[in-house]
Short mmCIF file of N, CA and C in Angstrom, two decimals:
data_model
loop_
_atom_site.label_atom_id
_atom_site.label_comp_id
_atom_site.label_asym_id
_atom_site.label_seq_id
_atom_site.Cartn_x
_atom_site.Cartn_y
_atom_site.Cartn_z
N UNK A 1 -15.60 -15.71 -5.90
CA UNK A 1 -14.30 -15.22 -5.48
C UNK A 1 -14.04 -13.87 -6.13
N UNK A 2 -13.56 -12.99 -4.79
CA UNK A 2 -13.13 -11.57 -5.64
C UNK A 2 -12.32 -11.31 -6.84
N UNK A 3 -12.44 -10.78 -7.70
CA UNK A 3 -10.80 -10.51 -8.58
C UNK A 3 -9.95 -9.65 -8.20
N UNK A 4 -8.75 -9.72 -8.76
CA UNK A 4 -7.82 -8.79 -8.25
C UNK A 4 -6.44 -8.60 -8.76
N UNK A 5 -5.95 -8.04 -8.81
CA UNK A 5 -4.81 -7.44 -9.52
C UNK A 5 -3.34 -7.12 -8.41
N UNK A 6 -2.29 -7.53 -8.48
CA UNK A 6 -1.49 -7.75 -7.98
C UNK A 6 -0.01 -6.83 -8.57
N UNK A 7 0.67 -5.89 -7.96
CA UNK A 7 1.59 -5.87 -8.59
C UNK A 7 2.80 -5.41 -7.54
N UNK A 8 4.08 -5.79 -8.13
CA UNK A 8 5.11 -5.77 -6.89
C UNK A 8 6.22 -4.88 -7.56
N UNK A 9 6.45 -4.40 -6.46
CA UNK A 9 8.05 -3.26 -6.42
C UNK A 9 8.55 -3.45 -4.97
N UNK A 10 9.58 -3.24 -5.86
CA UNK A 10 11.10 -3.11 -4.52
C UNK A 10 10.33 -4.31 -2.83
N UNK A 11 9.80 -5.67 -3.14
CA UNK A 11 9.67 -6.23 -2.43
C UNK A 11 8.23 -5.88 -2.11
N UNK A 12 7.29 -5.19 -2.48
CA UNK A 12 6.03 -4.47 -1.44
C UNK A 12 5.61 -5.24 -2.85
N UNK A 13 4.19 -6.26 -2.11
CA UNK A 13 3.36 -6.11 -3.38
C UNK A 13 2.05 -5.76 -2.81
N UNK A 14 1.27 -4.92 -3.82
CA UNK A 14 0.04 -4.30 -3.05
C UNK A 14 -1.26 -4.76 -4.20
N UNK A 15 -2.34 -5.18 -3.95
CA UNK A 15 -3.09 -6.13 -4.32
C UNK A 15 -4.39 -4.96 -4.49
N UNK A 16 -5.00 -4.95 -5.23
CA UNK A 16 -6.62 -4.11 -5.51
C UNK A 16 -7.62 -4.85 -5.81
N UNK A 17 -8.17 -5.10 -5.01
CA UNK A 17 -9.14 -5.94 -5.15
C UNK A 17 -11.02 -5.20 -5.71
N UNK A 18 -11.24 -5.66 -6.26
CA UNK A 18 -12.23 -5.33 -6.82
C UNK A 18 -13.29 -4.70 -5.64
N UNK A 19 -13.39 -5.68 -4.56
CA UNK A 19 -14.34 -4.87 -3.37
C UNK A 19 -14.42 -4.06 -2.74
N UNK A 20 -13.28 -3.35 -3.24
CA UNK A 20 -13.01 -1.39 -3.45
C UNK A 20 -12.23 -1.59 -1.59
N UNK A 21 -11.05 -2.38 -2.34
CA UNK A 21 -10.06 -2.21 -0.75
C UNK A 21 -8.85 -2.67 -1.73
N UNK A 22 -7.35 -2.10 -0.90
CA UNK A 22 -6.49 -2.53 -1.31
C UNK A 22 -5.42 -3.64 -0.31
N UNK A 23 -4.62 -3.99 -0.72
CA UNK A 23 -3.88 -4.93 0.37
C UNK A 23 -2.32 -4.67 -0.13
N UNK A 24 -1.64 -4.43 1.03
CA UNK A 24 -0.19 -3.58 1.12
C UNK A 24 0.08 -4.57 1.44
N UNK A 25 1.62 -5.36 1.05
CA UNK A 25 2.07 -6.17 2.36
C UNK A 25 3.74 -6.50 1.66
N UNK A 26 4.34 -6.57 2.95
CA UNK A 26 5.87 -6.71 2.58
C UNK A 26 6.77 -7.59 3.73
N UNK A 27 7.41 -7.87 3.82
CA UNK A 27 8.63 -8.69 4.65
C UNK A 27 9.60 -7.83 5.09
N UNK A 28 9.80 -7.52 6.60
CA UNK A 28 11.44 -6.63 6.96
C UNK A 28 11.70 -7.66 7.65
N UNK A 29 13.07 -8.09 7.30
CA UNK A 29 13.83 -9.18 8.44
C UNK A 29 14.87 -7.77 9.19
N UNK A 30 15.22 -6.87 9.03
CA UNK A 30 15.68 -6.05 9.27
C UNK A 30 14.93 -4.86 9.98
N UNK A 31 15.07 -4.45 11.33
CA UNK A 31 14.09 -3.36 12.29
C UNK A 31 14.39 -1.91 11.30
N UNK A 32 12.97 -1.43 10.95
CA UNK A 32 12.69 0.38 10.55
C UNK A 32 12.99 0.71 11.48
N UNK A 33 13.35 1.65 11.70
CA UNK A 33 13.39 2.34 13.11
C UNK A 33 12.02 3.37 12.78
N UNK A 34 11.53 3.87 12.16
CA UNK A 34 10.53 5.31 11.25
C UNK A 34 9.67 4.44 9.70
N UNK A 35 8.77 3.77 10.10
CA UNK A 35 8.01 3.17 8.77
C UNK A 35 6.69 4.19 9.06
N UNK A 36 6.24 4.54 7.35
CA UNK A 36 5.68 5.15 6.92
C UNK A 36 4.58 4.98 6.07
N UNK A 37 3.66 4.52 6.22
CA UNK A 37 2.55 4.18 4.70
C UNK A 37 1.54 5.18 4.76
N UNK A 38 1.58 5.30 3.72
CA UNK A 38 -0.05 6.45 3.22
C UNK A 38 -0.46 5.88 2.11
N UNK A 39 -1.18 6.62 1.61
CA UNK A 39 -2.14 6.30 0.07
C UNK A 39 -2.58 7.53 0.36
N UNK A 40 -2.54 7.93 -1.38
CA UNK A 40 -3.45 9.07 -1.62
C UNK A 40 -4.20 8.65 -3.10
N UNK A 41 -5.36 9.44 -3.20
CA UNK A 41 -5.97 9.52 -4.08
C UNK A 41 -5.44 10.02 -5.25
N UNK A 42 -6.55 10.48 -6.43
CA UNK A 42 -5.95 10.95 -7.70
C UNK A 42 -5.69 12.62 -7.13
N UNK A 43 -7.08 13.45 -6.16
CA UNK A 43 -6.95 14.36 -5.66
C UNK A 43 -6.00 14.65 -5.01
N UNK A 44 -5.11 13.96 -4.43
CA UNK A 44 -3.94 14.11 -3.24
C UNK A 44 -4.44 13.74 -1.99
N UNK A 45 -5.48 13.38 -1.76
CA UNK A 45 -5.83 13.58 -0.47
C UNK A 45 -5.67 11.94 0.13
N UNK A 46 -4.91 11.86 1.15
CA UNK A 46 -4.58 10.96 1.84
C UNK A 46 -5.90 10.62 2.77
N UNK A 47 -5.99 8.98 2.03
CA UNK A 47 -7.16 8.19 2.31
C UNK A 47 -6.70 7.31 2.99
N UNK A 48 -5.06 6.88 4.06
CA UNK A 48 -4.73 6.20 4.63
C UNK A 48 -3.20 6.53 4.62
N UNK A 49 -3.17 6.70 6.30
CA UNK A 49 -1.77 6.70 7.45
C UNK A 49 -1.69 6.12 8.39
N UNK A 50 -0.48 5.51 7.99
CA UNK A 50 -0.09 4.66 9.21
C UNK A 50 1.76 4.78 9.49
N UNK A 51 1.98 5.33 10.78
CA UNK A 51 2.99 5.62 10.70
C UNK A 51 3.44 4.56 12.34
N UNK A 52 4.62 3.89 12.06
CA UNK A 52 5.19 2.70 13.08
C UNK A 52 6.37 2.78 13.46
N UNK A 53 6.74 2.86 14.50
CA UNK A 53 8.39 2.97 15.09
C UNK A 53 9.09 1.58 15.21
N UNK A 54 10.50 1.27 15.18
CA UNK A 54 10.68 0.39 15.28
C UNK A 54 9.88 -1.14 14.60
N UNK A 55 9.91 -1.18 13.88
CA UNK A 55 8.89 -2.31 12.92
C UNK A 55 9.68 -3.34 12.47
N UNK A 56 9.87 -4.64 12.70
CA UNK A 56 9.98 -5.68 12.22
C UNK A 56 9.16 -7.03 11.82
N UNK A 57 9.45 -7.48 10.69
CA UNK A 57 8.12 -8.50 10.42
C UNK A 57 7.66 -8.14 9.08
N UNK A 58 6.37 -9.20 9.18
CA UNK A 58 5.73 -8.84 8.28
C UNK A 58 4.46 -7.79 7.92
N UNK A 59 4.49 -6.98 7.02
CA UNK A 59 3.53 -6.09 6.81
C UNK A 59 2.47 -6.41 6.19
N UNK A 60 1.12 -6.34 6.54
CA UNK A 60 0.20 -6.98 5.68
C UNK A 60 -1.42 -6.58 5.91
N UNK A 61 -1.49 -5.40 4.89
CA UNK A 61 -2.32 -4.25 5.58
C UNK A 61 -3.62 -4.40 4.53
N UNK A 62 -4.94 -4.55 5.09
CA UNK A 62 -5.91 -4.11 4.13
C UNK A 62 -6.45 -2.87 4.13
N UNK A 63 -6.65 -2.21 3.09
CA UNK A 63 -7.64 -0.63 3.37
C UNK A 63 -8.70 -0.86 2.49
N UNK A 64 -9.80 -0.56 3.09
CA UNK A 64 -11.06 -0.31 2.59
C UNK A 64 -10.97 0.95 1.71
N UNK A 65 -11.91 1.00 0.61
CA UNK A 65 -12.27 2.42 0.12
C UNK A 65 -13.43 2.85 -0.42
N UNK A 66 -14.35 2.76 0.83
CA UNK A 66 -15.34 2.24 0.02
C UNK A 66 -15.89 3.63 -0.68
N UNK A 67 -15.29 4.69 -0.38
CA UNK A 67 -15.53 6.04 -0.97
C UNK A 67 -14.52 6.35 -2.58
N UNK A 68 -13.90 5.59 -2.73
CA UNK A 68 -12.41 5.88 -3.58
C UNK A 68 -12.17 4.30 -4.27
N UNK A 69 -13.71 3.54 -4.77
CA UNK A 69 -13.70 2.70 -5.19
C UNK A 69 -12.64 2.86 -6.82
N UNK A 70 -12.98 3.20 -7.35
CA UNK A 70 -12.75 4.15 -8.50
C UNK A 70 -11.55 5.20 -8.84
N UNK A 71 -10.81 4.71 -9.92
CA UNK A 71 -9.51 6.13 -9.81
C UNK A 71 -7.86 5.47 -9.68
N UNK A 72 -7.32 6.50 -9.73
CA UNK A 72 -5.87 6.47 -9.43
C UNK A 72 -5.11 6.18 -7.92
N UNK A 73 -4.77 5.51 -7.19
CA UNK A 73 -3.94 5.81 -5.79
C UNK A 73 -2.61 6.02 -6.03
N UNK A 74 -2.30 6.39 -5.44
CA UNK A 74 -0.46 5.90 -5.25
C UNK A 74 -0.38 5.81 -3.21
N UNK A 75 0.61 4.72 -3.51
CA UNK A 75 0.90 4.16 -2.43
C UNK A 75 2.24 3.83 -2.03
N UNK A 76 2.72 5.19 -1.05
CA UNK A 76 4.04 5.64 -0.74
C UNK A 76 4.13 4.84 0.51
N UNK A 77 5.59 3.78 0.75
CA UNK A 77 6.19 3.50 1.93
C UNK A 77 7.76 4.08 2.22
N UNK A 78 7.58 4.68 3.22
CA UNK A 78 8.49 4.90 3.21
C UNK A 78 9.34 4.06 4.82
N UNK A 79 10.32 3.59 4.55
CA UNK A 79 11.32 2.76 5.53
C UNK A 79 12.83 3.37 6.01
N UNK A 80 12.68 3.98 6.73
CA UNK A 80 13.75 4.87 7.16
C UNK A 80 14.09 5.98 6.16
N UNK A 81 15.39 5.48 5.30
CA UNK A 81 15.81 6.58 4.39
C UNK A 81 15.35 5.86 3.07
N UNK A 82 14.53 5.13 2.74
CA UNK A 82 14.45 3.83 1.51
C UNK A 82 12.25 5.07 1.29
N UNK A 83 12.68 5.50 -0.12
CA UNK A 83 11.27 5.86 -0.23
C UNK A 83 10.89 4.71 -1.59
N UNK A 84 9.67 3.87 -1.72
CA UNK A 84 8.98 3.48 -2.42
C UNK A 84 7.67 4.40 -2.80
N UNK A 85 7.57 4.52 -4.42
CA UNK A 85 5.88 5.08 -4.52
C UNK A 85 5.68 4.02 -5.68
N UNK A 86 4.07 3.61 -5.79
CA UNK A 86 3.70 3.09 -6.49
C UNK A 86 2.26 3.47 -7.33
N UNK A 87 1.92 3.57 -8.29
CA UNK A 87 0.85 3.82 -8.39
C UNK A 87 0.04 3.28 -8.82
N UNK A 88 -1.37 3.15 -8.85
CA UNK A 88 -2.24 1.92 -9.03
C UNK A 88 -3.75 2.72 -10.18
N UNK A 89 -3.95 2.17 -10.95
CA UNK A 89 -4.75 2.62 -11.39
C UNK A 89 -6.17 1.42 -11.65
N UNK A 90 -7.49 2.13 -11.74
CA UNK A 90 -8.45 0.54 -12.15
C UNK A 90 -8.22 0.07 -13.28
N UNK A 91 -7.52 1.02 -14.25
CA UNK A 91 -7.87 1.14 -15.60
C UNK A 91 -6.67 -0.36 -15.57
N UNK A 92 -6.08 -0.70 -14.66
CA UNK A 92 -5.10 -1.95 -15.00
C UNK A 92 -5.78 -3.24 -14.90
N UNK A 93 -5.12 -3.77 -16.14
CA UNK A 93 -6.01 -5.24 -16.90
C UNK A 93 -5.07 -6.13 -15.89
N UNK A 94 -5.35 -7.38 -15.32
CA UNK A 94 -5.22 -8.58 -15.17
C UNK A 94 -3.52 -9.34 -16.25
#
């Protein structure tokens, strides 16, 4: 079984799993009208966009990396006028 590291804000918890992918996922009982997810690297460079109109439900996203195993992300949602950033590092222990 993979390991993995779990951590939650403002309702989003986003999961790093050792097999060099991450997992986004959150609950809107309430419609986005403008939802927003990216990830960027330590470089800045956005290694995942996904942008959704009207969105209700549940969110529950895996990204591969298999290039960006390694390093810093941060992982911005943004939900109408509501911005979340989070940032994830490997260097985080269990």
């Amino acid at each position: 079984m993979s390991q993995s590291h779990a951590q939650h804000l403002n309702g989003i918890t986003v999961i790093k799993e050792k097999q060099a992918r991450l997992l986004i996922k959150f609950n809107n009982d309430k419609p986005i009208h403008n939802l927003l997810v990216f990830v960027t690297d330590s470089a800045g460079q956005t290694i995942f966009l996904e942008s959704i109109y009207n969105y209700k439900g549940v969110y529950n996203k895996y990204i591969d990396l298999p290039n960006h195993s390694k390093g810093q992300f941060t992982i911005h949602v943004n939900k109408d006028d509501e911005r979340i950033i989070k940032v994830i590092s490997e260097n985080v222990k269990e």
